[in-house]
Short mmCIF file of C-alpha atoms in Angstrom, two decimals:
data_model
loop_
_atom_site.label_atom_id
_atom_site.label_comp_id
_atom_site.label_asym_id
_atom_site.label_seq_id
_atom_site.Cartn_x
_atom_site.Cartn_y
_atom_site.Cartn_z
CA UNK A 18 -3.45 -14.11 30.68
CA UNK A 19 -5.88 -11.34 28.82
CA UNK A 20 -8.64 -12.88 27.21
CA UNK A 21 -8.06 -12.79 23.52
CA UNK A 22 -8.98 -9.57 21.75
CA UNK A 23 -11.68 -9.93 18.82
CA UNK A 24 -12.81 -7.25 16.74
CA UNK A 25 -15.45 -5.93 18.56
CA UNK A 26 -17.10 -3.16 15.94
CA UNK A 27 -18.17 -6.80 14.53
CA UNK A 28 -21.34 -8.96 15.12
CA UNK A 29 -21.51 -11.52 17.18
CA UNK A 30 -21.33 -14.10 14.26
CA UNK A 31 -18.43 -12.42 12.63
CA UNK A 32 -16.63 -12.75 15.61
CA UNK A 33 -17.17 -16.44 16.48
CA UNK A 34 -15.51 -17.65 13.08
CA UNK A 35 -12.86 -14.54 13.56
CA UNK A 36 -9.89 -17.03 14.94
CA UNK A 37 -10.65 -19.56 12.07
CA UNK A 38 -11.35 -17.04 9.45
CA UNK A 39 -8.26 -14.74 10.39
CA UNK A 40 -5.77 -17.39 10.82
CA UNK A 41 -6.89 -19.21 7.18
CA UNK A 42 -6.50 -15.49 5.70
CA UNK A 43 -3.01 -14.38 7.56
CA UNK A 44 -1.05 -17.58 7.05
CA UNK A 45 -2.25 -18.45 3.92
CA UNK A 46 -0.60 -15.09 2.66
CA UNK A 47 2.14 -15.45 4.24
CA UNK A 48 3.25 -18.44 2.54
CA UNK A 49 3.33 -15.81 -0.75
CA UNK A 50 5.45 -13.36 1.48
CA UNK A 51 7.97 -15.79 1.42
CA UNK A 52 8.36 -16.38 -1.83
CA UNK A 53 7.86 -12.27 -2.31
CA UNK A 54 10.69 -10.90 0.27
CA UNK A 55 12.93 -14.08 -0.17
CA UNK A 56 12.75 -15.18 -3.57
CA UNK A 57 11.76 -12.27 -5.45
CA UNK A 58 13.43 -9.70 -3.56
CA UNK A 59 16.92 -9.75 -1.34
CA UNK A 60 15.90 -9.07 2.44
CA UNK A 61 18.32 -9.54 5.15
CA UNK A 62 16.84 -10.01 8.78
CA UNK A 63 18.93 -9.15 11.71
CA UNK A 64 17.96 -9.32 15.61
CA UNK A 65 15.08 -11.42 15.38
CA UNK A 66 15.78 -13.68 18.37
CA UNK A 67 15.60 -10.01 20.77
CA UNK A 68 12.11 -10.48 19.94
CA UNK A 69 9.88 -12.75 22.95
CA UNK A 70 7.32 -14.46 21.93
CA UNK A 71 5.01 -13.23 24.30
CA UNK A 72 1.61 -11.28 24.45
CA UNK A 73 1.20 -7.57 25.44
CA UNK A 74 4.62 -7.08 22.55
CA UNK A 75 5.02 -3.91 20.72
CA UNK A 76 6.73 -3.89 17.69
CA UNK A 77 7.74 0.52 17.36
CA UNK A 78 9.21 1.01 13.47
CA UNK A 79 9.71 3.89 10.85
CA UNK A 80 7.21 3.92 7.89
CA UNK A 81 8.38 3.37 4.67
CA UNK A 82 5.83 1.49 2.55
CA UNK A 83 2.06 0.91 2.53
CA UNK A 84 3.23 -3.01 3.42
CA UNK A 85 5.48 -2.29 6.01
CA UNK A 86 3.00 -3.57 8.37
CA UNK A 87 2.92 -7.43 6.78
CA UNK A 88 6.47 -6.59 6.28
CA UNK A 89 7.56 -6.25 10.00
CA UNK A 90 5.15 -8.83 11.48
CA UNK A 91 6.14 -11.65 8.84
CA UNK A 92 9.57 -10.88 8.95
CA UNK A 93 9.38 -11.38 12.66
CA UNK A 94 6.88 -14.19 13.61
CA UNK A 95 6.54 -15.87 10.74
CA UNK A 96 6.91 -19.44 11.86
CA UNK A 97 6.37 -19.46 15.49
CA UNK A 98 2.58 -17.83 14.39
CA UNK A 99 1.63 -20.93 13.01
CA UNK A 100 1.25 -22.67 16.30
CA UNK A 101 0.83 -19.21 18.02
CA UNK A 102 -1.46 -17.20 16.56
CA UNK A 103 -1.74 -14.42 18.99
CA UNK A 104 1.90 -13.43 17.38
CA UNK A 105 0.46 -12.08 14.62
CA UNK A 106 0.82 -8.20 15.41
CA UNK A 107 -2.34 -6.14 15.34
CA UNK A 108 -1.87 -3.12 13.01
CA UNK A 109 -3.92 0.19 13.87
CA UNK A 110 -5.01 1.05 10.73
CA UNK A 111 -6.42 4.51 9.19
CA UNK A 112 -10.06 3.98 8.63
CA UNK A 113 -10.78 6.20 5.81
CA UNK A 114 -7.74 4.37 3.89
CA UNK A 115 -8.55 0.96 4.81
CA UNK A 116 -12.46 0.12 5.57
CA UNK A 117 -13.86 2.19 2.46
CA UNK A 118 -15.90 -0.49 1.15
CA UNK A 119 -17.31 -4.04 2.69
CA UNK A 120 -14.63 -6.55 0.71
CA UNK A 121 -11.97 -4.34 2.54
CA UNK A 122 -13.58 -3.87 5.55
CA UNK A 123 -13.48 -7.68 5.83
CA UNK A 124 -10.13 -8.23 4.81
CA UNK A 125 -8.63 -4.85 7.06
CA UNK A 126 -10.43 -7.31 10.03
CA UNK A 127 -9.03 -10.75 9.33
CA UNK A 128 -5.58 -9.09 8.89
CA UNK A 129 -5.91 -7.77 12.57
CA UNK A 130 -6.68 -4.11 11.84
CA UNK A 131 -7.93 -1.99 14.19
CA UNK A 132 -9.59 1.03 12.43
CA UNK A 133 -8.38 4.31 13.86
CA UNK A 134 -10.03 8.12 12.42
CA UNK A 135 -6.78 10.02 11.81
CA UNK A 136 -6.43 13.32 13.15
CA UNK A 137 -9.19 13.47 15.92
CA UNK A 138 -9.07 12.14 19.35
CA UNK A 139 -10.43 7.94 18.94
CA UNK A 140 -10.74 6.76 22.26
CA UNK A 141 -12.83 3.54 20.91
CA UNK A 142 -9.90 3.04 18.86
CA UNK A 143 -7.77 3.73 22.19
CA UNK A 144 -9.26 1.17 24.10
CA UNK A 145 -9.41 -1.11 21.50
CA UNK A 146 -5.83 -1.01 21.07
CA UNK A 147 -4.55 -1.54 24.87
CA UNK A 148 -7.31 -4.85 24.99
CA UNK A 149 -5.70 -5.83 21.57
CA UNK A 150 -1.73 -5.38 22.86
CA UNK A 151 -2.69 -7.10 26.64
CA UNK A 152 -3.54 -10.44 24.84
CA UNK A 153 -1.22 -10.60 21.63
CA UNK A 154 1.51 -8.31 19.64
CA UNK A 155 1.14 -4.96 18.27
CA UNK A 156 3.04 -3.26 15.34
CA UNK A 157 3.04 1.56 15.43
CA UNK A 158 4.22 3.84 13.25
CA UNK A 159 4.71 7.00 15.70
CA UNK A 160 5.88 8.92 12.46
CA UNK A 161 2.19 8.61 10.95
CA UNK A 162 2.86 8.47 7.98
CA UNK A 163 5.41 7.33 4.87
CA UNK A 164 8.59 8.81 4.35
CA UNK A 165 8.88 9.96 0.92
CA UNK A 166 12.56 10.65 1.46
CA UNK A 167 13.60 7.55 3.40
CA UNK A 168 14.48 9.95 6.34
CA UNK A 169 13.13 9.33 9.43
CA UNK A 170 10.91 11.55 11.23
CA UNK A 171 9.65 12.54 14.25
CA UNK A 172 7.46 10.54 16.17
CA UNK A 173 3.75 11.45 17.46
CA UNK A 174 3.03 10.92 21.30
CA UNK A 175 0.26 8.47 20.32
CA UNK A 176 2.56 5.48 20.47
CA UNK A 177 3.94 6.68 23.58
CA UNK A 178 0.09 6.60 25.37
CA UNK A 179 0.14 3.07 24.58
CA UNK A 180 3.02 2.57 26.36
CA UNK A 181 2.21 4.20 29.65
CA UNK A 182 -1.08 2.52 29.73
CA UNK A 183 -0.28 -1.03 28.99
CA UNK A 184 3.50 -0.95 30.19
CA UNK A 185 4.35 -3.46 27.26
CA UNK A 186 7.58 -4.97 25.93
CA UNK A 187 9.00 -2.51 23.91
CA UNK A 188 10.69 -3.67 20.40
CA UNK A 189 12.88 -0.96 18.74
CA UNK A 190 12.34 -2.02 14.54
CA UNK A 191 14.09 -0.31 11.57
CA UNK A 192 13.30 -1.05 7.68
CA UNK A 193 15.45 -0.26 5.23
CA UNK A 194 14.51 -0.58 1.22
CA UNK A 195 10.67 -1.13 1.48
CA UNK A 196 10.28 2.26 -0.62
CA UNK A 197 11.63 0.90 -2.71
CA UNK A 198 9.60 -2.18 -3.12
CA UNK A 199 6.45 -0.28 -2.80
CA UNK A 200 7.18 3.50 -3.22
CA UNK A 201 4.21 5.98 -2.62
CA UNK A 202 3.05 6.56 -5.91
CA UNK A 203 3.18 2.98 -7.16
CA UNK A 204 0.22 0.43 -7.87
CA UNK A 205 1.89 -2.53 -7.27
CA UNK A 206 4.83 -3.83 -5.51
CA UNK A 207 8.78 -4.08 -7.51
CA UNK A 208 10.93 -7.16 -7.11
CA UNK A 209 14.81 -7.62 -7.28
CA UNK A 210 15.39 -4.98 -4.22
CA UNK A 211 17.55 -5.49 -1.35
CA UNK A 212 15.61 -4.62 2.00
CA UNK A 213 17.18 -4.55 5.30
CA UNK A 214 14.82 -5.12 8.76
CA UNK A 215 16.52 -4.80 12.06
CA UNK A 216 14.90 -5.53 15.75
CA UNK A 217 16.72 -4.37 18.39
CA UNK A 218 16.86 -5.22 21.85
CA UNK A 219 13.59 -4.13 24.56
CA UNK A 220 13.83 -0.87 25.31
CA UNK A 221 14.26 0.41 28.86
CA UNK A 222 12.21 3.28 29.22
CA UNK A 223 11.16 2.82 33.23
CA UNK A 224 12.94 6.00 33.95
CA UNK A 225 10.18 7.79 31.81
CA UNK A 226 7.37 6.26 33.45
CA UNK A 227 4.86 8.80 34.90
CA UNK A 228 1.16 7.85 36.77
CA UNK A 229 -0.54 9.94 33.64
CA UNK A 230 -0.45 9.80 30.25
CA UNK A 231 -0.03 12.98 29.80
CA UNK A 232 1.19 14.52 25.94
CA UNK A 233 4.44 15.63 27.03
CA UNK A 234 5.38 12.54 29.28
CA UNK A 235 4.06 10.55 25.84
CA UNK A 236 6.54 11.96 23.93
CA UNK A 237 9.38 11.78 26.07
CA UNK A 238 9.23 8.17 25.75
CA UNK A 239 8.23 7.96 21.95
CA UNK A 240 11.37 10.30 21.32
CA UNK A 241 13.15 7.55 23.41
CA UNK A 242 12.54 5.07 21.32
CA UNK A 243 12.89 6.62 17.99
CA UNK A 244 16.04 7.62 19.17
CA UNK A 245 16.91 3.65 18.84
CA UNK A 246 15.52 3.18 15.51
CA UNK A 247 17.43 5.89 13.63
CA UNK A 248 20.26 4.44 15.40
CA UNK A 249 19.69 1.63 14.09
CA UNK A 250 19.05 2.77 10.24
CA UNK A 251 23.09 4.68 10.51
CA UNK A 252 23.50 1.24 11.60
CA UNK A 253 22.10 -0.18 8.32
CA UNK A 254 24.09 2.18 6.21
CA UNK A 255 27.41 1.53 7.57
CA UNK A 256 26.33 -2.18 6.99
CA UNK A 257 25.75 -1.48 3.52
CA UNK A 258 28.92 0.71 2.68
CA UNK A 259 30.90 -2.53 3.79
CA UNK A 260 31.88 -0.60 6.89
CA UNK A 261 30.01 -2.50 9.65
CA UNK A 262 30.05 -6.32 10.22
CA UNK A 263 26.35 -7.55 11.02
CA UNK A 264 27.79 -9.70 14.02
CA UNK A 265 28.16 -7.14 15.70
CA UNK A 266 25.01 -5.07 15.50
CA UNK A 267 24.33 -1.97 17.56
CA UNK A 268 23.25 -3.38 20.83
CA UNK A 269 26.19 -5.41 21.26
#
């Protein structure tokens, strides 16, 4: 088993009461996420059980929302985190959005952030990343960024270096309505939606496996598995035009 991951652009004192502080922090939230996607809002989970509740997990999705990360990893482990807390999914996060000031800093790091500079080459953030994944769960975006159109895009190889490094179990996740609980240009989040999050089965991808990590062997894969997750949003639609029965979801 991989030695549990702590933040490690932290002090030695912030990273002794890390487990206590992060755990107190995550689950004490997601008791209100509950009452947020449940109560306050109409969200239909489907395929959670394809999910293992295992380290060295990674979650791939499309990007809808600013929340899609506490979206996808509550959705999925909430429950089972309480007595595992290695579940909760680390979420590489961009720093200049996320660790602007101190009080965010702090709360980017008890909600499992690792904090990535967009648009160069991060290897800290790399290696922090495949530690992070080998000893718990891990949630990417390969799209980068928010859909304002709710169309998915293409994904960035970025994802798919992660996967040829740390050979992970591979979770195929589509959202569905979380722009509009939280579009781009909104402050603060709208209730009374109906949101739709689907986890497929583990993706096969050993027939893309190569002894680099090179960019174009990194794609191959990430277009692999983005392949899956638009499936899975026509999926969705049908579903929602009454024309597909949620028993029977794609990967049956």
């Amino acid at each position: 088993m991989s030695k549990s991951y702590r933040p490690d652009h932290r002090g030695s004192v912030f990273r002794f009461f890390w487990p206590l502080t992060s755990y107190l922090v995550t689950h004490g939230t997601v008791i209100f996420g509950a009452i947020f996607f449940f109560l306050l809002n109409r969200t239909t989970v489907i395929g959670r059980s394809n999910v293992p509740r295992s380290r060295n997990t990674l979650l791939i999705s499309n990007h809808q929302s600013l929340i899609d990360s506490f979206f996808v990893g509550f959705a999925c482990y909430f429950g089972p985190s309480f007595v595992k807390p290695y579940l909760i999914p680390w979420n590489p996060a961009g720093e200049e959005f996320f660790y602007q000031n101190a009080w965010q800093s702090w709360w980017s790091d008890q909600w499992k952030c690792i904090p990535v500079r967009r648009r160069r080459r991060d290897l800290s953030a790399l290696n922090r990343m495949l530690h992070a994944l080998k000893s718990g769960t891990m949630i990417l975006f390969p799209e980068g960024t928010r859909t304002r159109t709710g169309d998915i895009e293409k994904g960035r190889p970025g994802a798919g270096v992660v996967i040829l490094k740390d050979r992970p179990t591979v979770i195929p996740v589509t959202i569905d309505g979380m722009n509009d609980v939280l579009p781009i240009d909104a402050r603060w989040p709208r209730v009374f939606k109906r949101v739709y999050i689907v986890f497929g089965k583990p993706i096969d991808y050993t027939a893309l496996l190569t002894d680099d990590a090179s960019r174009e062997a990194s794609q191959q894969i990430v277009d692999h598995v983005m392949e899956v997750v638009k499936a899975q949003m026509d999926w969705i639609q049908e579903l929602k035009a009454g024309r597909a029965d949620r028993r029977n979801p794609p990967w049956t």
